[in-house]
CSV table of C-alpha atoms in Angstrom, one decimal:
chain,number,residue,atom,x,y,z
A,1,MET,CA,96.6,114.6,113.2
A,2,GLU,CA,96.0,110.9,114.0
A,3,CYS,CA,98.9,108.8,115.2
A,4,PRO,CA,99.7,105.5,113.5
A,5,GLY,CA,99.2,102.5,115.7
A,6,LYS,CA,102.0,101.2,117.8
A,7,ASN,CA,102.2,98.0,115.7
A,8,SER,CA,102.3,99.9,112.4
A,9,SER,CA,105.3,99.8,110.1
A,10,LEU,CA,106.3,103.2,111.3
A,11,GLY,CA,106.2,102.0,114.8
A,12,ASN,CA,108.6,99.1,113.9
A,13,HIS,CA,111.3,101.4,112.5
A,14,THR,CA,111.2,104.8,114.2
A,15,ALA,CA,112.4,105.0,117.8
A,16,LEU,CA,111.0,108.0,119.8
A,17,VAL,CA,113.1,110.5,121.6
A,18,GLU,CA,110.3,112.7,123.0
A,19,PHE,CA,106.6,112.7,123.7
A,20,ILE,CA,104.1,115.4,122.8
A,21,LEU,CA,101.7,116.1,125.7
A,22,ILE,CA,98.5,117.1,124.1
A,23,GLY,CA,97.1,118.4,127.4
A,24,PHE,CA,94.3,120.9,126.6
A,25,SER,CA,95.5,121.9,123.1
A,26,ASP,CA,92.1,120.5,121.8
A,27,VAL,CA,90.5,123.6,123.3
A,28,PRO,CA,92.9,126.4,122.1
A,29,ASN,CA,90.4,129.2,122.8
A,30,LEU,CA,90.5,128.3,126.5
A,31,GLN,CA,94.3,128.2,126.9
A,32,GLY,CA,94.5,131.6,128.6
A,33,PHE,CA,91.5,130.9,130.8
A,34,LEU,CA,92.8,127.5,131.9
A,35,PHE,CA,96.3,129.0,132.6
A,36,GLY,CA,94.7,131.6,134.9
A,37,VAL,CA,92.5,129.0,136.7
A,38,PHE,CA,95.3,126.5,137.3
A,39,LEU,CA,97.7,129.3,138.4
A,40,ILE,CA,95.2,130.5,141.0
A,41,ILE,CA,94.6,126.9,142.2
A,42,TYR,CA,98.4,126.3,142.4
A,43,VAL,CA,99.0,129.4,144.4
A,44,PHE,CA,96.1,128.6,146.7
A,45,ILE,CA,97.5,125.1,147.3
A,46,LEU,CA,100.9,126.4,148.1
A,47,MET,CA,99.6,129.1,150.4
A,48,GLY,CA,97.0,126.9,152.1
A,49,ASN,CA,99.3,124.1,152.9
A,50,SER,CA,102.2,126.4,153.9
A,51,LEU,CA,99.8,128.0,156.3
A,52,ILE,CA,98.8,124.7,157.8
A,53,ILE,CA,102.5,123.7,158.2
A,54,MET,CA,103.3,127.0,160.0
A,55,ILE,CA,100.2,126.8,162.3
A,56,THR,CA,100.7,123.2,163.3
A,57,LYS,CA,104.4,123.9,163.9
A,58,ILE,CA,104.2,127.0,166.1
A,59,ASP,CA,100.9,126.6,168.0
A,60,PRO,CA,101.4,124.7,171.3
A,61,SER,CA,98.0,123.2,171.3
A,62,LEU,CA,98.6,121.4,168.0
A,63,GLN,CA,101.8,119.6,169.0
A,64,THR,CA,100.1,116.2,168.8
A,65,PRO,CA,100.7,113.1,166.5
A,66,MET,CA,97.6,114.0,164.5
A,67,TYR,CA,99.0,117.4,163.5
A,68,PHE,CA,102.5,116.0,163.0
A,69,PHE,CA,101.1,113.8,160.3
A,70,LEU,CA,98.9,116.6,158.9
A,71,ARG,CA,102.1,118.7,158.7
A,72,ASN,CA,103.8,115.9,156.7
A,73,PHE,CA,100.7,115.6,154.5
A,74,SER,CA,100.6,119.3,153.8
A,75,PHE,CA,104.3,119.4,152.8
A,76,LEU,CA,103.6,116.3,150.6
A,77,GLU,CA,100.8,118.2,148.8
A,78,ILE,CA,103.1,121.0,148.0
A,79,CYS,CA,105.6,118.6,146.5
A,80,TYR,CA,102.9,116.6,144.8
A,81,VAL,CA,101.3,119.4,142.8
A,82,SER,CA,104.7,120.9,142.0
A,83,VAL,CA,105.6,117.9,140.0
A,84,THR,CA,102.8,118.4,137.5
A,85,VAL,CA,101.3,121.9,137.7
A,86,PRO,CA,104.3,124.1,136.8
A,87,ARG,CA,104.9,122.0,133.7
A,88,LEU,CA,101.2,122.2,132.8
A,89,LEU,CA,101.3,126.0,133.2
A,90,THR,CA,104.4,126.2,131.0
A,91,ASP,CA,102.7,124.1,128.3
A,92,LEU,CA,99.6,126.2,128.4
A,93,CYS,CA,101.7,129.4,128.1
A,94,ARG,CA,103.8,128.2,125.1
A,95,GLN,CA,100.8,126.2,123.6
A,96,TYR,CA,102.9,123.0,123.0
A,97,GLY,CA,104.0,120.2,125.2
A,98,ASN,CA,107.1,118.5,123.8
A,99,ILE,CA,108.9,116.6,126.6
A,100,ALA,CA,112.0,114.5,126.3
A,101,LEU,CA,111.9,110.8,127.3
A,102,LEU,CA,114.3,111.4,130.2
A,103,ASP,CA,112.2,114.4,131.5
A,104,CYS,CA,109.1,112.3,131.1
A,105,ALA,CA,110.7,109.5,133.2
A,106,ILE,CA,111.8,111.9,135.9
A,107,GLN,CA,108.3,113.4,136.1
A,108,MET,CA,106.6,110.1,136.3
A,109,TYR,CA,109.1,108.7,138.8
A,110,PHE,CA,108.6,111.5,141.3
A,111,PHE,CA,104.8,111.7,140.7
A,112,LEU,CA,104.3,108.0,141.4
A,113,ILE,CA,106.6,108.1,144.5
A,114,LEU,CA,104.5,111.0,145.9
A,115,VAL,CA,101.2,109.3,145.0
A,116,ASP,CA,102.2,106.3,147.0
A,117,THR,CA,103.7,108.4,149.8
A,118,GLU,CA,100.3,110.1,150.1
A,119,CYS,CA,98.6,106.7,150.3
A,120,PHE,CA,101.0,105.7,153.1
A,121,ILE,CA,100.6,109.0,155.1
A,122,LEU,CA,96.8,108.7,154.9
A,123,THR,CA,97.2,105.2,156.2
A,124,ALA,CA,99.4,106.4,159.1
A,125,MET,CA,96.8,109.1,159.9
A,126,ALA,CA,94.1,106.4,159.9
A,127,TYR,CA,96.2,104.4,162.4
A,128,ASP,CA,96.6,107.5,164.6
A,129,ARG,CA,92.8,108.0,164.7
A,130,TYR,CA,92.3,104.3,165.4
A,131,VAL,CA,94.6,104.4,168.4
A,132,ALA,CA,93.1,107.7,169.7
A,133,ILE,CA,89.5,106.4,169.6
A,134,CYS,CA,90.0,102.7,170.3
A,135,ASN,CA,92.8,102.9,172.8
A,136,PRO,CA,92.5,106.5,174.2
A,137,LEU,CA,94.3,105.7,177.6
A,138,LEU,CA,97.3,104.2,175.8
A,139,TYR,CA,97.4,106.8,173.0
A,140,PRO,CA,100.2,109.0,174.5
A,141,VAL,CA,102.3,105.8,175.1
A,142,ILE,CA,101.7,104.2,171.7
A,143,MET,CA,101.8,107.3,169.5
A,144,ASN,CA,105.1,108.6,171.0
A,145,SER,CA,107.4,110.9,169.0
A,146,ARG,CA,109.7,108.1,168.1
A,147,LEU,CA,107.0,106.0,166.6
A,148,CYS,CA,105.6,109.0,164.7
A,149,THR,CA,109.0,109.8,163.3
A,150,GLN,CA,109.5,106.2,162.2
A,151,LEU,CA,106.1,106.0,160.6
A,152,ALA,CA,106.8,109.2,158.7
A,153,ALA,CA,110.2,107.9,157.5
A,154,VAL,CA,108.6,104.7,156.3
A,155,CYS,CA,105.9,106.6,154.4
A,156,TRP,CA,108.4,108.8,152.7
A,157,THR,CA,110.8,106.1,151.6
A,158,THR,CA,108.8,102.9,151.0
A,159,ALA,CA,107.8,103.7,147.4
A,160,ILE,CA,111.3,104.6,146.2
A,161,PRO,CA,112.7,101.1,145.4
A,162,MET,CA,109.4,99.9,144.0
A,163,HIS,CA,109.1,102.8,141.5
A,164,THR,CA,112.8,102.8,140.7
A,165,LEU,CA,112.2,99.3,139.4
A,166,PHE,CA,109.0,100.2,137.6
A,167,ILE,CA,110.4,103.3,135.8
A,168,SER,CA,113.4,101.3,134.8
A,169,VAL,CA,111.2,98.6,133.2
A,170,VAL,CA,108.9,101.1,131.5
A,171,PHE,CA,111.5,103.3,130.0
A,172,SER,CA,113.8,100.5,128.9
A,173,SER,CA,111.0,99.3,126.7
A,174,ASN,CA,110.8,100.5,123.1
A,175,PHE,CA,108.5,103.4,122.2
A,176,CYS,CA,107.8,104.0,118.5
A,177,GLY,CA,105.2,105.3,116.1
A,178,CYS,CA,102.7,107.6,117.9
A,179,ASN,CA,104.4,109.9,120.3
A,180,GLN,CA,101.3,111.8,121.4
A,181,LEU,CA,100.1,111.5,125.0
A,182,ASN,CA,96.5,112.6,125.4
A,183,HIS,CA,97.4,113.9,128.9
A,184,PHE,CA,98.8,116.9,130.6
A,185,PHE,CA,101.7,115.1,132.3
A,186,CYS,CA,103.6,111.8,132.0
A,187,ASP,CA,101.3,109.4,133.8
A,188,ALA,CA,101.8,105.7,133.7
A,189,PRO,CA,98.7,104.4,131.9
A,190,PRO,CA,99.0,106.6,128.7
A,191,VAL,CA,102.8,106.1,128.5
A,192,VAL,CA,102.5,102.3,128.8
A,193,GLN,CA,100.0,102.4,125.9
A,194,LEU,CA,102.7,103.7,123.6
A,195,ILE,CA,105.1,100.7,124.2
A,196,CYS,CA,105.8,98.8,121.0
A,197,GLY,CA,104.7,95.2,120.5
A,198,ASP,CA,103.3,93.1,123.3
A,199,ALA,CA,103.3,95.2,126.5
A,200,PHE,CA,101.4,92.6,128.6
A,201,MET,CA,104.1,92.2,131.2
A,202,VAL,CA,104.5,96.0,131.6
A,203,GLU,CA,100.8,96.4,132.0
A,204,MET,CA,100.6,93.6,134.6
A,205,LEU,CA,103.5,95.3,136.4
A,206,THR,CA,101.5,98.6,136.3
A,207,TYR,CA,98.5,96.9,138.0
A,208,ALA,CA,100.8,95.2,140.5
A,209,VAL,CA,102.5,98.5,141.5
A,210,ALA,CA,99.1,100.2,141.8
A,211,ALA,CA,97.8,97.3,144.0
A,212,LEU,CA,100.8,97.5,146.3
A,213,GLY,CA,100.8,101.3,146.4
A,214,ALA,CA,97.1,102.0,146.7
A,215,SER,CA,94.9,98.9,147.3
A,216,ILE,CA,96.8,97.7,150.4
A,217,PRO,CA,96.7,101.1,152.1
A,218,SER,CA,93.0,101.4,151.2
A,219,PHE,CA,92.3,98.1,152.9
A,220,LEU,CA,94.3,99.1,155.9
A,221,ILE,CA,92.4,102.3,156.2
A,222,LEU,CA,89.1,100.5,155.7
A,223,GLY,CA,90.0,98.1,158.5
A,224,SER,CA,90.9,100.9,160.8
A,225,TYR,CA,87.6,102.7,160.2
A,226,VAL,CA,85.6,99.5,160.7
A,227,LYS,CA,87.1,99.3,164.2
A,228,ILE,CA,86.8,103.0,164.7
A,229,ILE,CA,83.1,103.1,163.9
A,230,SER,CA,82.5,100.0,166.0
A,231,SER,CA,84.1,101.7,169.0
A,232,ILE,CA,82.3,105.0,168.4
A,233,LEU,CA,78.9,103.3,168.2
A,234,LYS,CA,79.6,101.8,171.7
A,235,LEU,CA,80.0,105.2,173.3
A,236,PRO,CA,77.1,105.9,175.6
A,237,SER,CA,76.9,109.6,174.9
A,238,ALA,CA,75.5,111.1,171.7
A,239,THR,CA,77.8,114.1,172.2
A,240,GLY,CA,80.8,111.8,172.6
A,241,ARG,CA,79.9,109.9,169.4
A,242,ALA,CA,79.5,113.2,167.5
A,243,LYS,CA,82.9,114.5,168.8
A,244,ALA,CA,84.6,111.2,167.9
A,245,PHE,CA,83.2,111.2,164.4
A,246,SER,CA,84.2,114.9,163.9
A,247,THR,CA,87.9,114.0,164.6
A,248,CYS,CA,87.8,111.5,161.7
A,249,SER,CA,85.5,113.3,159.2
A,250,SER,CA,88.3,115.5,157.5
A,251,HIS,CA,90.6,112.5,157.0
A,252,LEU,CA,87.8,110.3,155.8
A,253,THR,CA,86.7,112.9,153.2
A,254,VAL,CA,90.2,113.3,151.8
A,255,VAL,CA,90.7,109.5,151.7
A,256,THR,CA,87.4,109.0,149.8
A,257,LEU,CA,88.2,111.7,147.2
A,258,PHE,CA,91.8,110.7,146.6
A,259,PHE,CA,91.5,106.9,146.5
A,260,ALA,CA,88.3,106.8,144.5
A,261,SER,CA,89.7,108.7,141.5
A,262,GLY,CA,93.2,107.2,141.7
A,263,ILE,CA,92.0,103.5,141.9
A,264,ILE,CA,89.6,104.1,138.9
A,265,VAL,CA,92.5,105.3,136.8
A,266,TYR,CA,95.2,102.7,137.7
A,267,MET,CA,93.1,99.6,138.4
A,268,LYS,CA,90.5,99.6,135.7
A,269,PRO,CA,90.9,97.0,132.9
A,270,LYS,CA,92.6,97.9,129.6
A,271,SER,CA,89.4,97.2,127.7
A,272,THR,CA,87.7,100.3,129.4
A,273,TYR,CA,90.7,102.5,128.8
A,274,SER,CA,89.7,106.1,127.8
A,275,THR,CA,92.4,108.8,127.6
A,276,GLY,CA,89.8,111.6,127.8
A,277,MET,CA,88.2,110.2,131.0
A,278,ASP,CA,91.6,109.4,132.5
A,279,LYS,CA,92.8,112.9,131.8
A,280,PHE,CA,89.7,114.3,133.6
A,281,LEU,CA,90.1,111.9,136.6
A,282,SER,CA,93.8,112.7,136.8
A,283,LEU,CA,93.0,116.4,136.8
A,284,PHE,CA,90.7,115.7,139.7
A,285,TYR,CA,93.2,113.9,142.0
A,286,THR,CA,96.3,115.8,141.0
A,287,ILE,CA,94.9,119.4,141.2
A,288,LEU,CA,91.4,119.6,142.5
A,289,VAL,CA,91.7,117.3,145.6
A,290,PRO,CA,94.9,119.0,146.8
A,291,MET,CA,93.0,122.3,146.4
A,292,PHE,CA,90.2,121.0,148.7
A,293,ASN,CA,92.5,119.5,151.3
A,294,PRO,CA,93.5,122.8,153.1
A,295,ILE,CA,89.8,123.8,153.1
A,296,ILE,CA,88.7,120.4,154.5
A,297,TYR,CA,91.4,120.3,157.2
A,298,SER,CA,90.8,123.9,158.3
A,299,LEU,CA,87.0,124.6,158.0
A,300,ARG,CA,86.1,121.1,159.4
A,301,ASN,CA,88.6,121.3,162.3
A,302,LYS,CA,87.9,123.6,165.2
A,303,ASP,CA,91.4,123.4,166.7
A,304,VAL,CA,93.0,124.5,163.4
A,305,MET,CA,90.4,127.3,163.0
A,306,VAL,CA,91.2,128.6,166.5
A,307,ALA,CA,94.9,128.4,165.9
A,308,LEU,CA,94.5,130.1,162.5
A,309,GLY,CA,92.5,132.9,164.1
A,310,LYS,CA,95.3,133.5,166.7
A,311,PHE,CA,97.9,133.4,164.0
A,312,LEU,CA,96.1,135.9,161.8
A,313,GLN,CA,95.3,138.1,164.8
A,314,LYS,CA,99.0,138.2,165.7
A,315,TRP,CA,100.1,139.2,162.2
A,316,ILE,CA,97.3,141.9,161.9
A,317,VAL,CA,98.5,143.4,165.2
A,318,LEU,CA,102.1,143.4,164.0
């Protein structure tokens, strides 16, 4: 059933109290299959990241700043997927997705905070690699435990005031007419599209928040890697260059996957808005990328693989 436009007469007289998350209801025959797939992915993400947290916490050889930030990142991934996936699984199970405005606001609030927190933690990880490669002799002095704790605290708290303001502005606006979100969770772009009347200021605020939360960290990461690559290319040994590149490859892969899909969704012009494509891209960076992260950080990291082997061997013996 088609929704009336947001400027229609219905939209001018009927205030909304809930949204309907369309999700994957357009493929009813695949509901059970999708439920199974997403449940398996969710369990894998929880187990994979929990395993990384345990290994980096108990193994003496992994008590370094790089693995401190990886531990924060893995915990973040657990929180990140838990904001959207349980709700998605519930909607697939009951085959409808009614969500109250307050619940929608809460979900969007925590999702956006965690998205920006991920951007900031990836930036802190890039800075860690920059110091390790460009200033190796000063690395233990610069990346001391106090600085690492302070950076982590900044990463986890910086987005809170920004998104408190953003959510307040969005949900103090009037929603009317169509209450259907062609999405599987309350993401900012599709919700803003349902604001009545002229939503220009809210749309500009959405772009500004996206720029602050994603574009600035991406430029900082890019700047770090420009200096990292420049330093690596100056190394006289091919073996040394390969080893230096290997310490950055996992992080760079995750950064590319996450930022590419996220920036496309949040920074593209309204004229190119496509709910179907946005839903696919959101599925990519909210579920698939977190699924790949434990694999990327374990299979492409010899230290983690060795620690994982010792951990599994210990539990098998027990």
